[in-house]
PDB file of C-alpha atoms in Angstrom:
ATOM      1  CA  MET W  10       8.797  -9.075   5.180  1.00 56.00           C
ATOM      2  CA  SER W  11       6.017  -6.558   5.664  1.00 65.00           C
ATOM      3  CA  ARG W  12       7.426  -3.049   5.984  1.00 82.00           C
ATOM      4  CA  ILE W  13       4.271  -1.620   7.510  1.00 83.00           C
ATOM      5  CA  GLY W  14       3.525  -4.656   9.677  1.00 83.00           C
ATOM      6  CA  LYS W  15       6.789  -4.539  11.591  1.00 85.00           C
ATOM      7  CA  LEU W  16       6.362  -0.889  12.664  1.00 90.00           C
ATOM      8  CA  PRO W  17       5.331  -0.481  16.317  1.00 91.00           C
ATOM      9  CA  ILE W  18       2.194   1.475  17.241  1.00 91.00           C
ATOM     10  CA  THR W  19       2.747   3.889  20.118  1.00 92.00           C
ATOM     11  CA  ILE W  20      -0.212   4.218  22.449  1.00 92.00           C
ATOM     12  CA  PRO W  21      -0.915   7.883  23.309  1.00 91.00           C
ATOM     13  CA  ALA W  22      -1.999   9.049  26.757  1.00 90.00           C
ATOM     14  CA  GLY W  23      -5.674   8.445  27.463  1.00 90.00           C
ATOM     15  CA  VAL W  24      -5.912   5.417  25.158  1.00 92.00           C
ATOM     16  CA  THR W  25      -5.909   1.797  26.305  1.00 92.00           C
ATOM     17  CA  VAL W  26      -5.365  -1.236  24.092  1.00 93.00           C
ATOM     18  CA  GLU W  27      -6.385  -4.733  25.240  1.00 92.00           C
ATOM     19  CA  VAL W  28      -5.872  -8.050  23.472  1.00 92.00           C
ATOM     20  CA  ASN W  29      -8.259 -10.871  24.401  1.00 92.00           C
ATOM     21  CA  GLY W  30      -7.826 -13.983  22.263  1.00 88.00           C
ATOM     22  CA  ASN W  31      -8.230 -12.887  18.641  1.00 90.00           C
ATOM     23  CA  VAL W  32      -9.904  -9.555  19.459  1.00 93.00           C
ATOM     24  CA  VAL W  33      -8.208  -6.168  19.941  1.00 94.00           C
ATOM     25  CA  THR W  34     -10.150  -3.538  21.907  1.00 94.00           C
ATOM     26  CA  VAL W  35      -9.096   0.116  21.834  1.00 94.00           C
ATOM     27  CA  LYS W  36     -10.695   2.524  24.334  1.00 93.00           C
ATOM     28  CA  GLY W  37     -10.257   6.258  24.523  1.00 89.00           C
ATOM     29  CA  GLY W  38     -12.520   8.897  26.008  1.00 83.00           C
ATOM     30  CA  ASN W  39     -16.034   7.535  25.588  1.00 86.00           C
ATOM     31  CA  THR W  40     -15.267   5.579  22.401  1.00 90.00           C
ATOM     32  CA  THR W  41     -14.545   1.858  22.150  1.00 92.00           C
ATOM     33  CA  LEU W  42     -13.526   0.097  18.941  1.00 92.00           C
ATOM     34  CA  THR W  43     -12.924  -3.636  18.443  1.00 93.00           C
ATOM     35  CA  GLN W  44     -11.263  -5.623  15.667  1.00 92.00           C
ATOM     36  CA  ASP W  45     -10.952  -9.383  15.143  1.00 92.00           C
ATOM     37  CA  PHE W  46      -7.688 -10.648  13.709  1.00 90.00           C
ATOM     38  CA  SER W  47      -6.531 -13.835  12.030  1.00 88.00           C
ATOM     39  CA  ASN W  48      -5.135 -16.902  13.823  1.00 89.00           C
ATOM     40  CA  ASN W  49      -1.765 -16.628  12.074  1.00 89.00           C
ATOM     41  CA  ILE W  50      -1.182 -13.103  13.483  1.00 91.00           C
ATOM     42  CA  ALA W  51      -0.006 -12.310  17.031  1.00 91.00           C
ATOM     43  CA  VAL W  52      -0.767  -8.962  18.679  1.00 91.00           C
ATOM     44  CA  GLU W  53       0.868  -7.973  21.951  1.00 91.00           C
ATOM     45  CA  VAL W  54       1.001  -4.818  24.076  1.00 92.00           C
ATOM     46  CA  LYS W  55       4.352  -4.015  25.713  1.00 91.00           C
ATOM     47  CA  ASP W  56       5.541  -0.814  27.408  1.00 89.00           C
ATOM     48  CA  GLY W  57       2.995   1.476  25.753  1.00 89.00           C
ATOM     49  CA  VAL W  58       3.568  -0.029  22.296  1.00 93.00           C
ATOM     50  CA  VAL W  59       1.483  -2.448  20.236  1.00 93.00           C
ATOM     51  CA  LEU W  60       3.470  -4.995  18.227  1.00 92.00           C
ATOM     52  CA  VAL W  61       1.952  -7.047  15.424  1.00 92.00           C
ATOM     53  CA  SER W  62       3.840 -10.170  14.337  1.00 90.00           C
ATOM     54  CA  ARG W  63       3.065 -13.263  12.324  1.00 88.00           C
ATOM     55  CA  LYS W  64       3.216 -16.852  13.504  1.00 89.00           C
ATOM     56  CA  ASP W  65       4.315 -18.370  10.186  1.00 88.00           C
ATOM     57  CA  GLU W  66       6.159 -17.192   7.079  1.00 86.00           C
ATOM     58  CA  THR W  67       3.501 -17.428   4.369  1.00 87.00           C
ATOM     59  CA  ALA W  68       2.602 -14.704   1.889  1.00 86.00           C
ATOM     60  CA  ASP W  69      -0.912 -14.567   3.358  1.00 87.00           C
ATOM     61  CA  SER W  70       0.312 -13.880   6.879  1.00 86.00           C
ATOM     62  CA  ASN W  71       2.801 -11.337   5.536  1.00 85.00           C
ATOM     63  CA  ALA W  72      -0.038  -9.381   3.929  1.00 86.00           C
ATOM     64  CA  LYS W  73      -2.311  -9.754   6.945  1.00 90.00           C
ATOM     65  CA  GLN W  74       0.394  -8.506   9.298  1.00 90.00           C
ATOM     66  CA  GLY W  75       0.470  -5.156   7.504  1.00 90.00           C
ATOM     67  CA  LEU W  76      -3.319  -5.065   7.232  1.00 91.00           C
ATOM     68  CA  TYR W  77      -4.018  -5.685  10.907  1.00 92.00           C
ATOM     69  CA  ARG W  78      -1.241  -3.347  12.014  1.00 92.00           C
ATOM     70  CA  GLN W  79      -2.799  -0.545   9.981  1.00 93.00           C
ATOM     71  CA  LEU W  80      -6.333  -1.345  11.187  1.00 94.00           C
ATOM     72  CA  ILE W  81      -5.175  -1.203  14.819  1.00 94.00           C
ATOM     73  CA  ASN W  82      -3.293   2.040  14.132  1.00 94.00           C
ATOM     74  CA  ASN W  83      -6.463   3.538  12.608  1.00 94.00           C
ATOM     75  CA  MET W  84      -8.381   2.518  15.730  1.00 94.00           C
ATOM     76  CA  VAL W  85      -5.825   4.217  18.001  1.00 94.00           C
ATOM     77  CA  VAL W  86      -5.855   7.406  15.909  1.00 94.00           C
ATOM     78  CA  GLY W  87      -9.651   7.298  15.689  1.00 93.00           C
ATOM     79  CA  VAL W  88     -10.304   7.155  19.428  1.00 94.00           C
ATOM     80  CA  LYS W  89      -7.661   9.835  20.076  1.00 93.00           C
ATOM     81  CA  GLU W  90      -8.354  12.369  17.290  1.00 92.00           C
ATOM     82  CA  GLY W  91     -11.162  11.031  15.093  1.00 92.00           C
ATOM     83  CA  PHE W  92     -11.542  11.097  11.332  1.00 95.00           C
ATOM     84  CA  LYS W  93     -13.334  13.567   9.050  1.00 96.00           C
ATOM     85  CA  LYS W  94     -14.461  13.467   5.442  1.00 96.00           C
ATOM     86  CA  SER W  95     -15.513  16.707   3.824  1.00 96.00           C
ATOM     87  CA  LEU W  96     -18.062  16.759   1.000  1.00 96.00           C
ATOM     88  CA  THR W  97     -19.040  19.713  -1.187  1.00 95.00           C
ATOM     89  CA  VAL W  98     -22.478  20.100  -2.738  1.00 94.00           C
ATOM     90  CA  SER W  99     -22.540  22.267  -5.844  1.00 92.00           C
ATOM     91  CA  GLY W 100     -25.504  23.098  -8.016  1.00 89.00           C
ATOM     92  CA  VAL W 101     -28.153  25.713  -8.583  1.00 90.00           C
ATOM     93  CA  GLY W 102     -30.614  25.581  -5.692  1.00 87.00           C
ATOM     94  CA  TYR W 103     -28.724  22.805  -3.871  1.00 91.00           C
ATOM     95  CA  LYS W 104     -28.537  23.415  -0.138  1.00 89.00           C
ATOM     96  CA  LEU W 105     -28.010  21.604   3.137  1.00 92.00           C
ATOM     97  CA  ALA W 106     -29.371  21.847   6.642  1.00 92.00           C
ATOM     98  CA  LYS W 107     -28.983  19.814   9.807  1.00 93.00           C
ATOM     99  CA  GLN W 108     -32.191  19.191  11.737  1.00 93.00           C
ATOM    100  CA  GLY W 109     -31.575  17.283  14.969  1.00 91.00           C
ATOM    101  CA  ASN W 110     -29.684  14.146  13.996  1.00 91.00           C
ATOM    102  CA  LYS W 111     -30.752  14.313  10.337  1.00 93.00           C
ATOM    103  CA  LEU W 112     -29.055  15.874   7.361  1.00 93.00           C
ATOM    104  CA  VAL W 113     -31.668  17.430   5.048  1.00 94.00           C
ATOM    105  CA  MET W 114     -30.483  18.073   1.489  1.00 93.00           C
ATOM    106  CA  ASN W 115     -32.209  19.829  -1.395  1.00 92.00           C
ATOM    107  CA  LEU W 116     -30.500  18.280  -4.420  1.00 90.00           C
ATOM    108  CA  GLY W 117     -32.658  19.399  -7.301  1.00 88.00           C
ATOM    109  CA  LEU W 118     -35.162  16.593  -6.803  1.00 88.00           C
ATOM    110  CA  SER W 119     -38.892  16.979  -6.231  1.00 91.00           C
ATOM    111  CA  HIS W 120     -38.415  16.225  -2.538  1.00 93.00           C
ATOM    112  CA  PRO W 121     -35.720  16.881   0.080  1.00 93.00           C
ATOM    113  CA  VAL W 122     -33.396  13.959   0.806  1.00 93.00           C
ATOM    114  CA  GLU W 123     -32.885  13.090   4.481  1.00 94.00           C
ATOM    115  CA  VAL W 124     -29.945  11.104   5.838  1.00 94.00           C
ATOM    116  CA  GLU W 125     -29.972  10.054   9.483  1.00 94.00           C
ATOM    117  CA  GLU W 126     -26.812   9.785  11.576  1.00 93.00           C
ATOM    118  CA  VAL W 127     -25.707   6.234  12.309  1.00 93.00           C
ATOM    119  CA  PRO W 128     -24.246   5.377  15.729  1.00 92.00           C
ATOM    120  CA  GLY W 129     -20.644   6.577  15.894  1.00 90.00           C
ATOM    121  CA  ILE W 130     -21.057   9.180  13.131  1.00 94.00           C
ATOM    122  CA  LYS W 131     -21.820  12.897  13.451  1.00 94.00           C
ATOM    123  CA  PHE W 132     -22.703  15.305  10.665  1.00 95.00           C
ATOM    124  CA  GLU W 133     -21.600  18.918  10.696  1.00 94.00           C
ATOM    125  CA  VAL W 134     -22.802  21.575   8.253  1.00 94.00           C
ATOM    126  CA  PRO W 135     -20.471  24.602   8.475  1.00 93.00           C
ATOM    127  CA  ASP W 136     -22.159  26.337   5.513  1.00 90.00           C
ATOM    128  CA  ASN W 137     -24.893  25.713   2.941  1.00 88.00           C
ATOM    129  CA  ASN W 138     -22.630  23.701   0.625  1.00 91.00           C
ATOM    130  CA  THR W 139     -20.306  21.672   2.886  1.00 94.00           C
ATOM    131  CA  ILE W 140     -20.893  18.455   4.831  1.00 94.00           C
ATOM    132  CA  LEU W 141     -18.414  17.107   7.393  1.00 96.00           C
ATOM    133  CA  VAL W 142     -18.791  13.431   8.283  1.00 96.00           C
ATOM    134  CA  CYS W 143     -16.979  12.857  11.611  1.00 95.00           C
ATOM    135  CA  GLY W 144     -16.352   9.717  13.647  1.00 94.00           C
ATOM    136  CA  ALA W 145     -13.793   7.440  15.289  1.00 93.00           C
ATOM    137  CA  ASP W 146     -14.112   4.471  12.898  1.00 94.00           C
ATOM    138  CA  LYS W 147     -12.286   5.293   9.641  1.00 95.00           C
ATOM    139  CA  GLN W 148     -14.091   2.602   7.647  1.00 95.00           C
ATOM    140  CA  LEU W 149     -17.529   3.779   8.815  1.00 95.00           C
ATOM    141  CA  VAL W 150     -16.732   7.449   8.114  1.00 96.00           C
ATOM    142  CA  GLY W 151     -15.665   6.569   4.578  1.00 95.00           C
ATOM    143  CA  ALA W 152     -18.703   4.343   3.978  1.00 96.00           C
ATOM    144  CA  VAL W 153     -21.201   6.980   5.149  1.00 96.00           C
ATOM    145  CA  ALA W 154     -19.456   9.687   3.093  1.00 96.00           C
ATOM    146  CA  ALA W 155     -19.577   7.431   0.019  1.00 96.00           C
ATOM    147  CA  LYS W 156     -23.313   6.791   0.526  1.00 96.00           C
ATOM    148  CA  ILE W 157     -23.980  10.528   0.741  1.00 95.00           C
ATOM    149  CA  LYS W 158     -21.847  11.134  -2.353  1.00 95.00           C
ATOM    150  CA  ALA W 159     -23.798   8.467  -4.266  1.00 95.00           C
ATOM    151  CA  LEU W 160     -27.087  10.311  -3.664  1.00 94.00           C
ATOM    152  CA  ARG W 161     -26.196  12.829  -6.383  1.00 93.00           C
ATOM    153  CA  PRO W 162     -23.144  11.901  -8.504  1.00 92.00           C
ATOM    154  CA  VAL W 163     -21.290  14.770 -10.145  1.00 93.00           C
ATOM    155  CA  GLU W 164     -22.716  15.718 -13.524  1.00 91.00           C
ATOM    156  CA  PRO W 165     -19.784  15.920 -16.004  1.00 90.00           C
ATOM    157  CA  TYR W 166     -20.780  19.049 -17.954  1.00 90.00           C
ATOM    158  CA  HIS W 167     -21.525  21.606 -15.231  1.00 90.00           C
ATOM    159  CA  GLY W 168     -20.079  19.893 -12.143  1.00 89.00           C
ATOM    160  CA  TYR W 169     -23.384  19.780 -10.265  1.00 93.00           C
ATOM    161  CA  GLY W 170     -23.608  17.136  -7.567  1.00 93.00           C
ATOM    162  CA  ILE W 171     -21.814  15.933  -4.439  1.00 94.00           C
ATOM    163  CA  HIS W 172     -18.065  15.369  -4.398  1.00 95.00           C
ATOM    164  CA  TYR W 173     -15.238  15.194  -1.867  1.00 95.00           C
ATOM    165  CA  THR W 174     -13.803  18.630  -1.130  1.00 93.00           C
ATOM    166  CA  ASP W 175     -10.267  17.595  -2.106  1.00 92.00           C
ATOM    167  CA  GLU W 176     -11.457  15.765  -5.251  1.00 90.00           C
ATOM    168  CA  LYS W 177     -10.774  17.445  -8.588  1.00 90.00           C
ATOM    169  CA  VAL W 178     -13.871  17.463 -10.776  1.00 88.00           C
ATOM    170  CA  VAL W 179     -12.977  17.086 -14.452  1.00 88.00           C
ATOM    171  CA  LEU W 180     -15.552  18.687 -16.714  1.00 90.00           C
ATOM    172  CA  LYS W 181     -16.245  17.572 -20.261  1.00 90.00           C
ATOM    173  CA  ALA W 182     -16.304  20.037 -23.114  1.00 87.00           C
ATOM    174  CA  GLY W 183     -19.801  20.999 -24.165  1.00 81.00           C
ATOM    175  CA  LYS W 184     -21.130  21.348 -27.663  1.00 80.00           C
ATOM    176  CA  SER W 185     -19.384  23.947 -29.745  1.00 78.00           C
ATOM    177  CA  ALA W 186     -21.185  26.092 -32.273  1.00 70.00           C
ATOM    178  CA  SER W 187     -20.127  25.393 -35.811  1.00 69.00           C
ATOM    179  CA  LYS W 188     -19.818  27.993 -38.529  1.00 69.00           C
ATOM    180  CA  LYS W 189     -21.963  27.451 -41.576  1.00 69.00           C
ATOM    181  CA  LYS W 190     -21.095  29.045 -44.904  1.00 61.00           C
TER     182      LYS W 190
END
């Protein structure tokens, strides 16, 4: 039995959850998220709670019950509070700026790198070395943050590059001078 799948999802005030066939729609504020779910999973809304159950007792439906429960929970949390990923840019001469809906980054290349906001995602630049990727869809926030991180992977000797703020960067030991006799 799925431990996560059997947990109920409480619907906070200001959020509505609708089930139409095999599609769950979560609305809150001015944000709407939708998710398709499998035929062997049943989703129902009762008394301000979303319940996810399975129609048969196979291992596949057991796994999918937990998956879809967590996806729906992420949608509810996303429309209520939103998700954020924080990235840190470190390097000599590396800097960030937000111009309109574009993120302009100087990453030690011969040209500045521009990343445009996708629908549902907002960039914030609190200082010259920090990027906040904000949005309601957890999967989209993570995907956009990963694309930005991939623009300049962390260099292992000095730690220059883009990394998540809570990520620990492990540096390699450099060359050591040897004594000659």
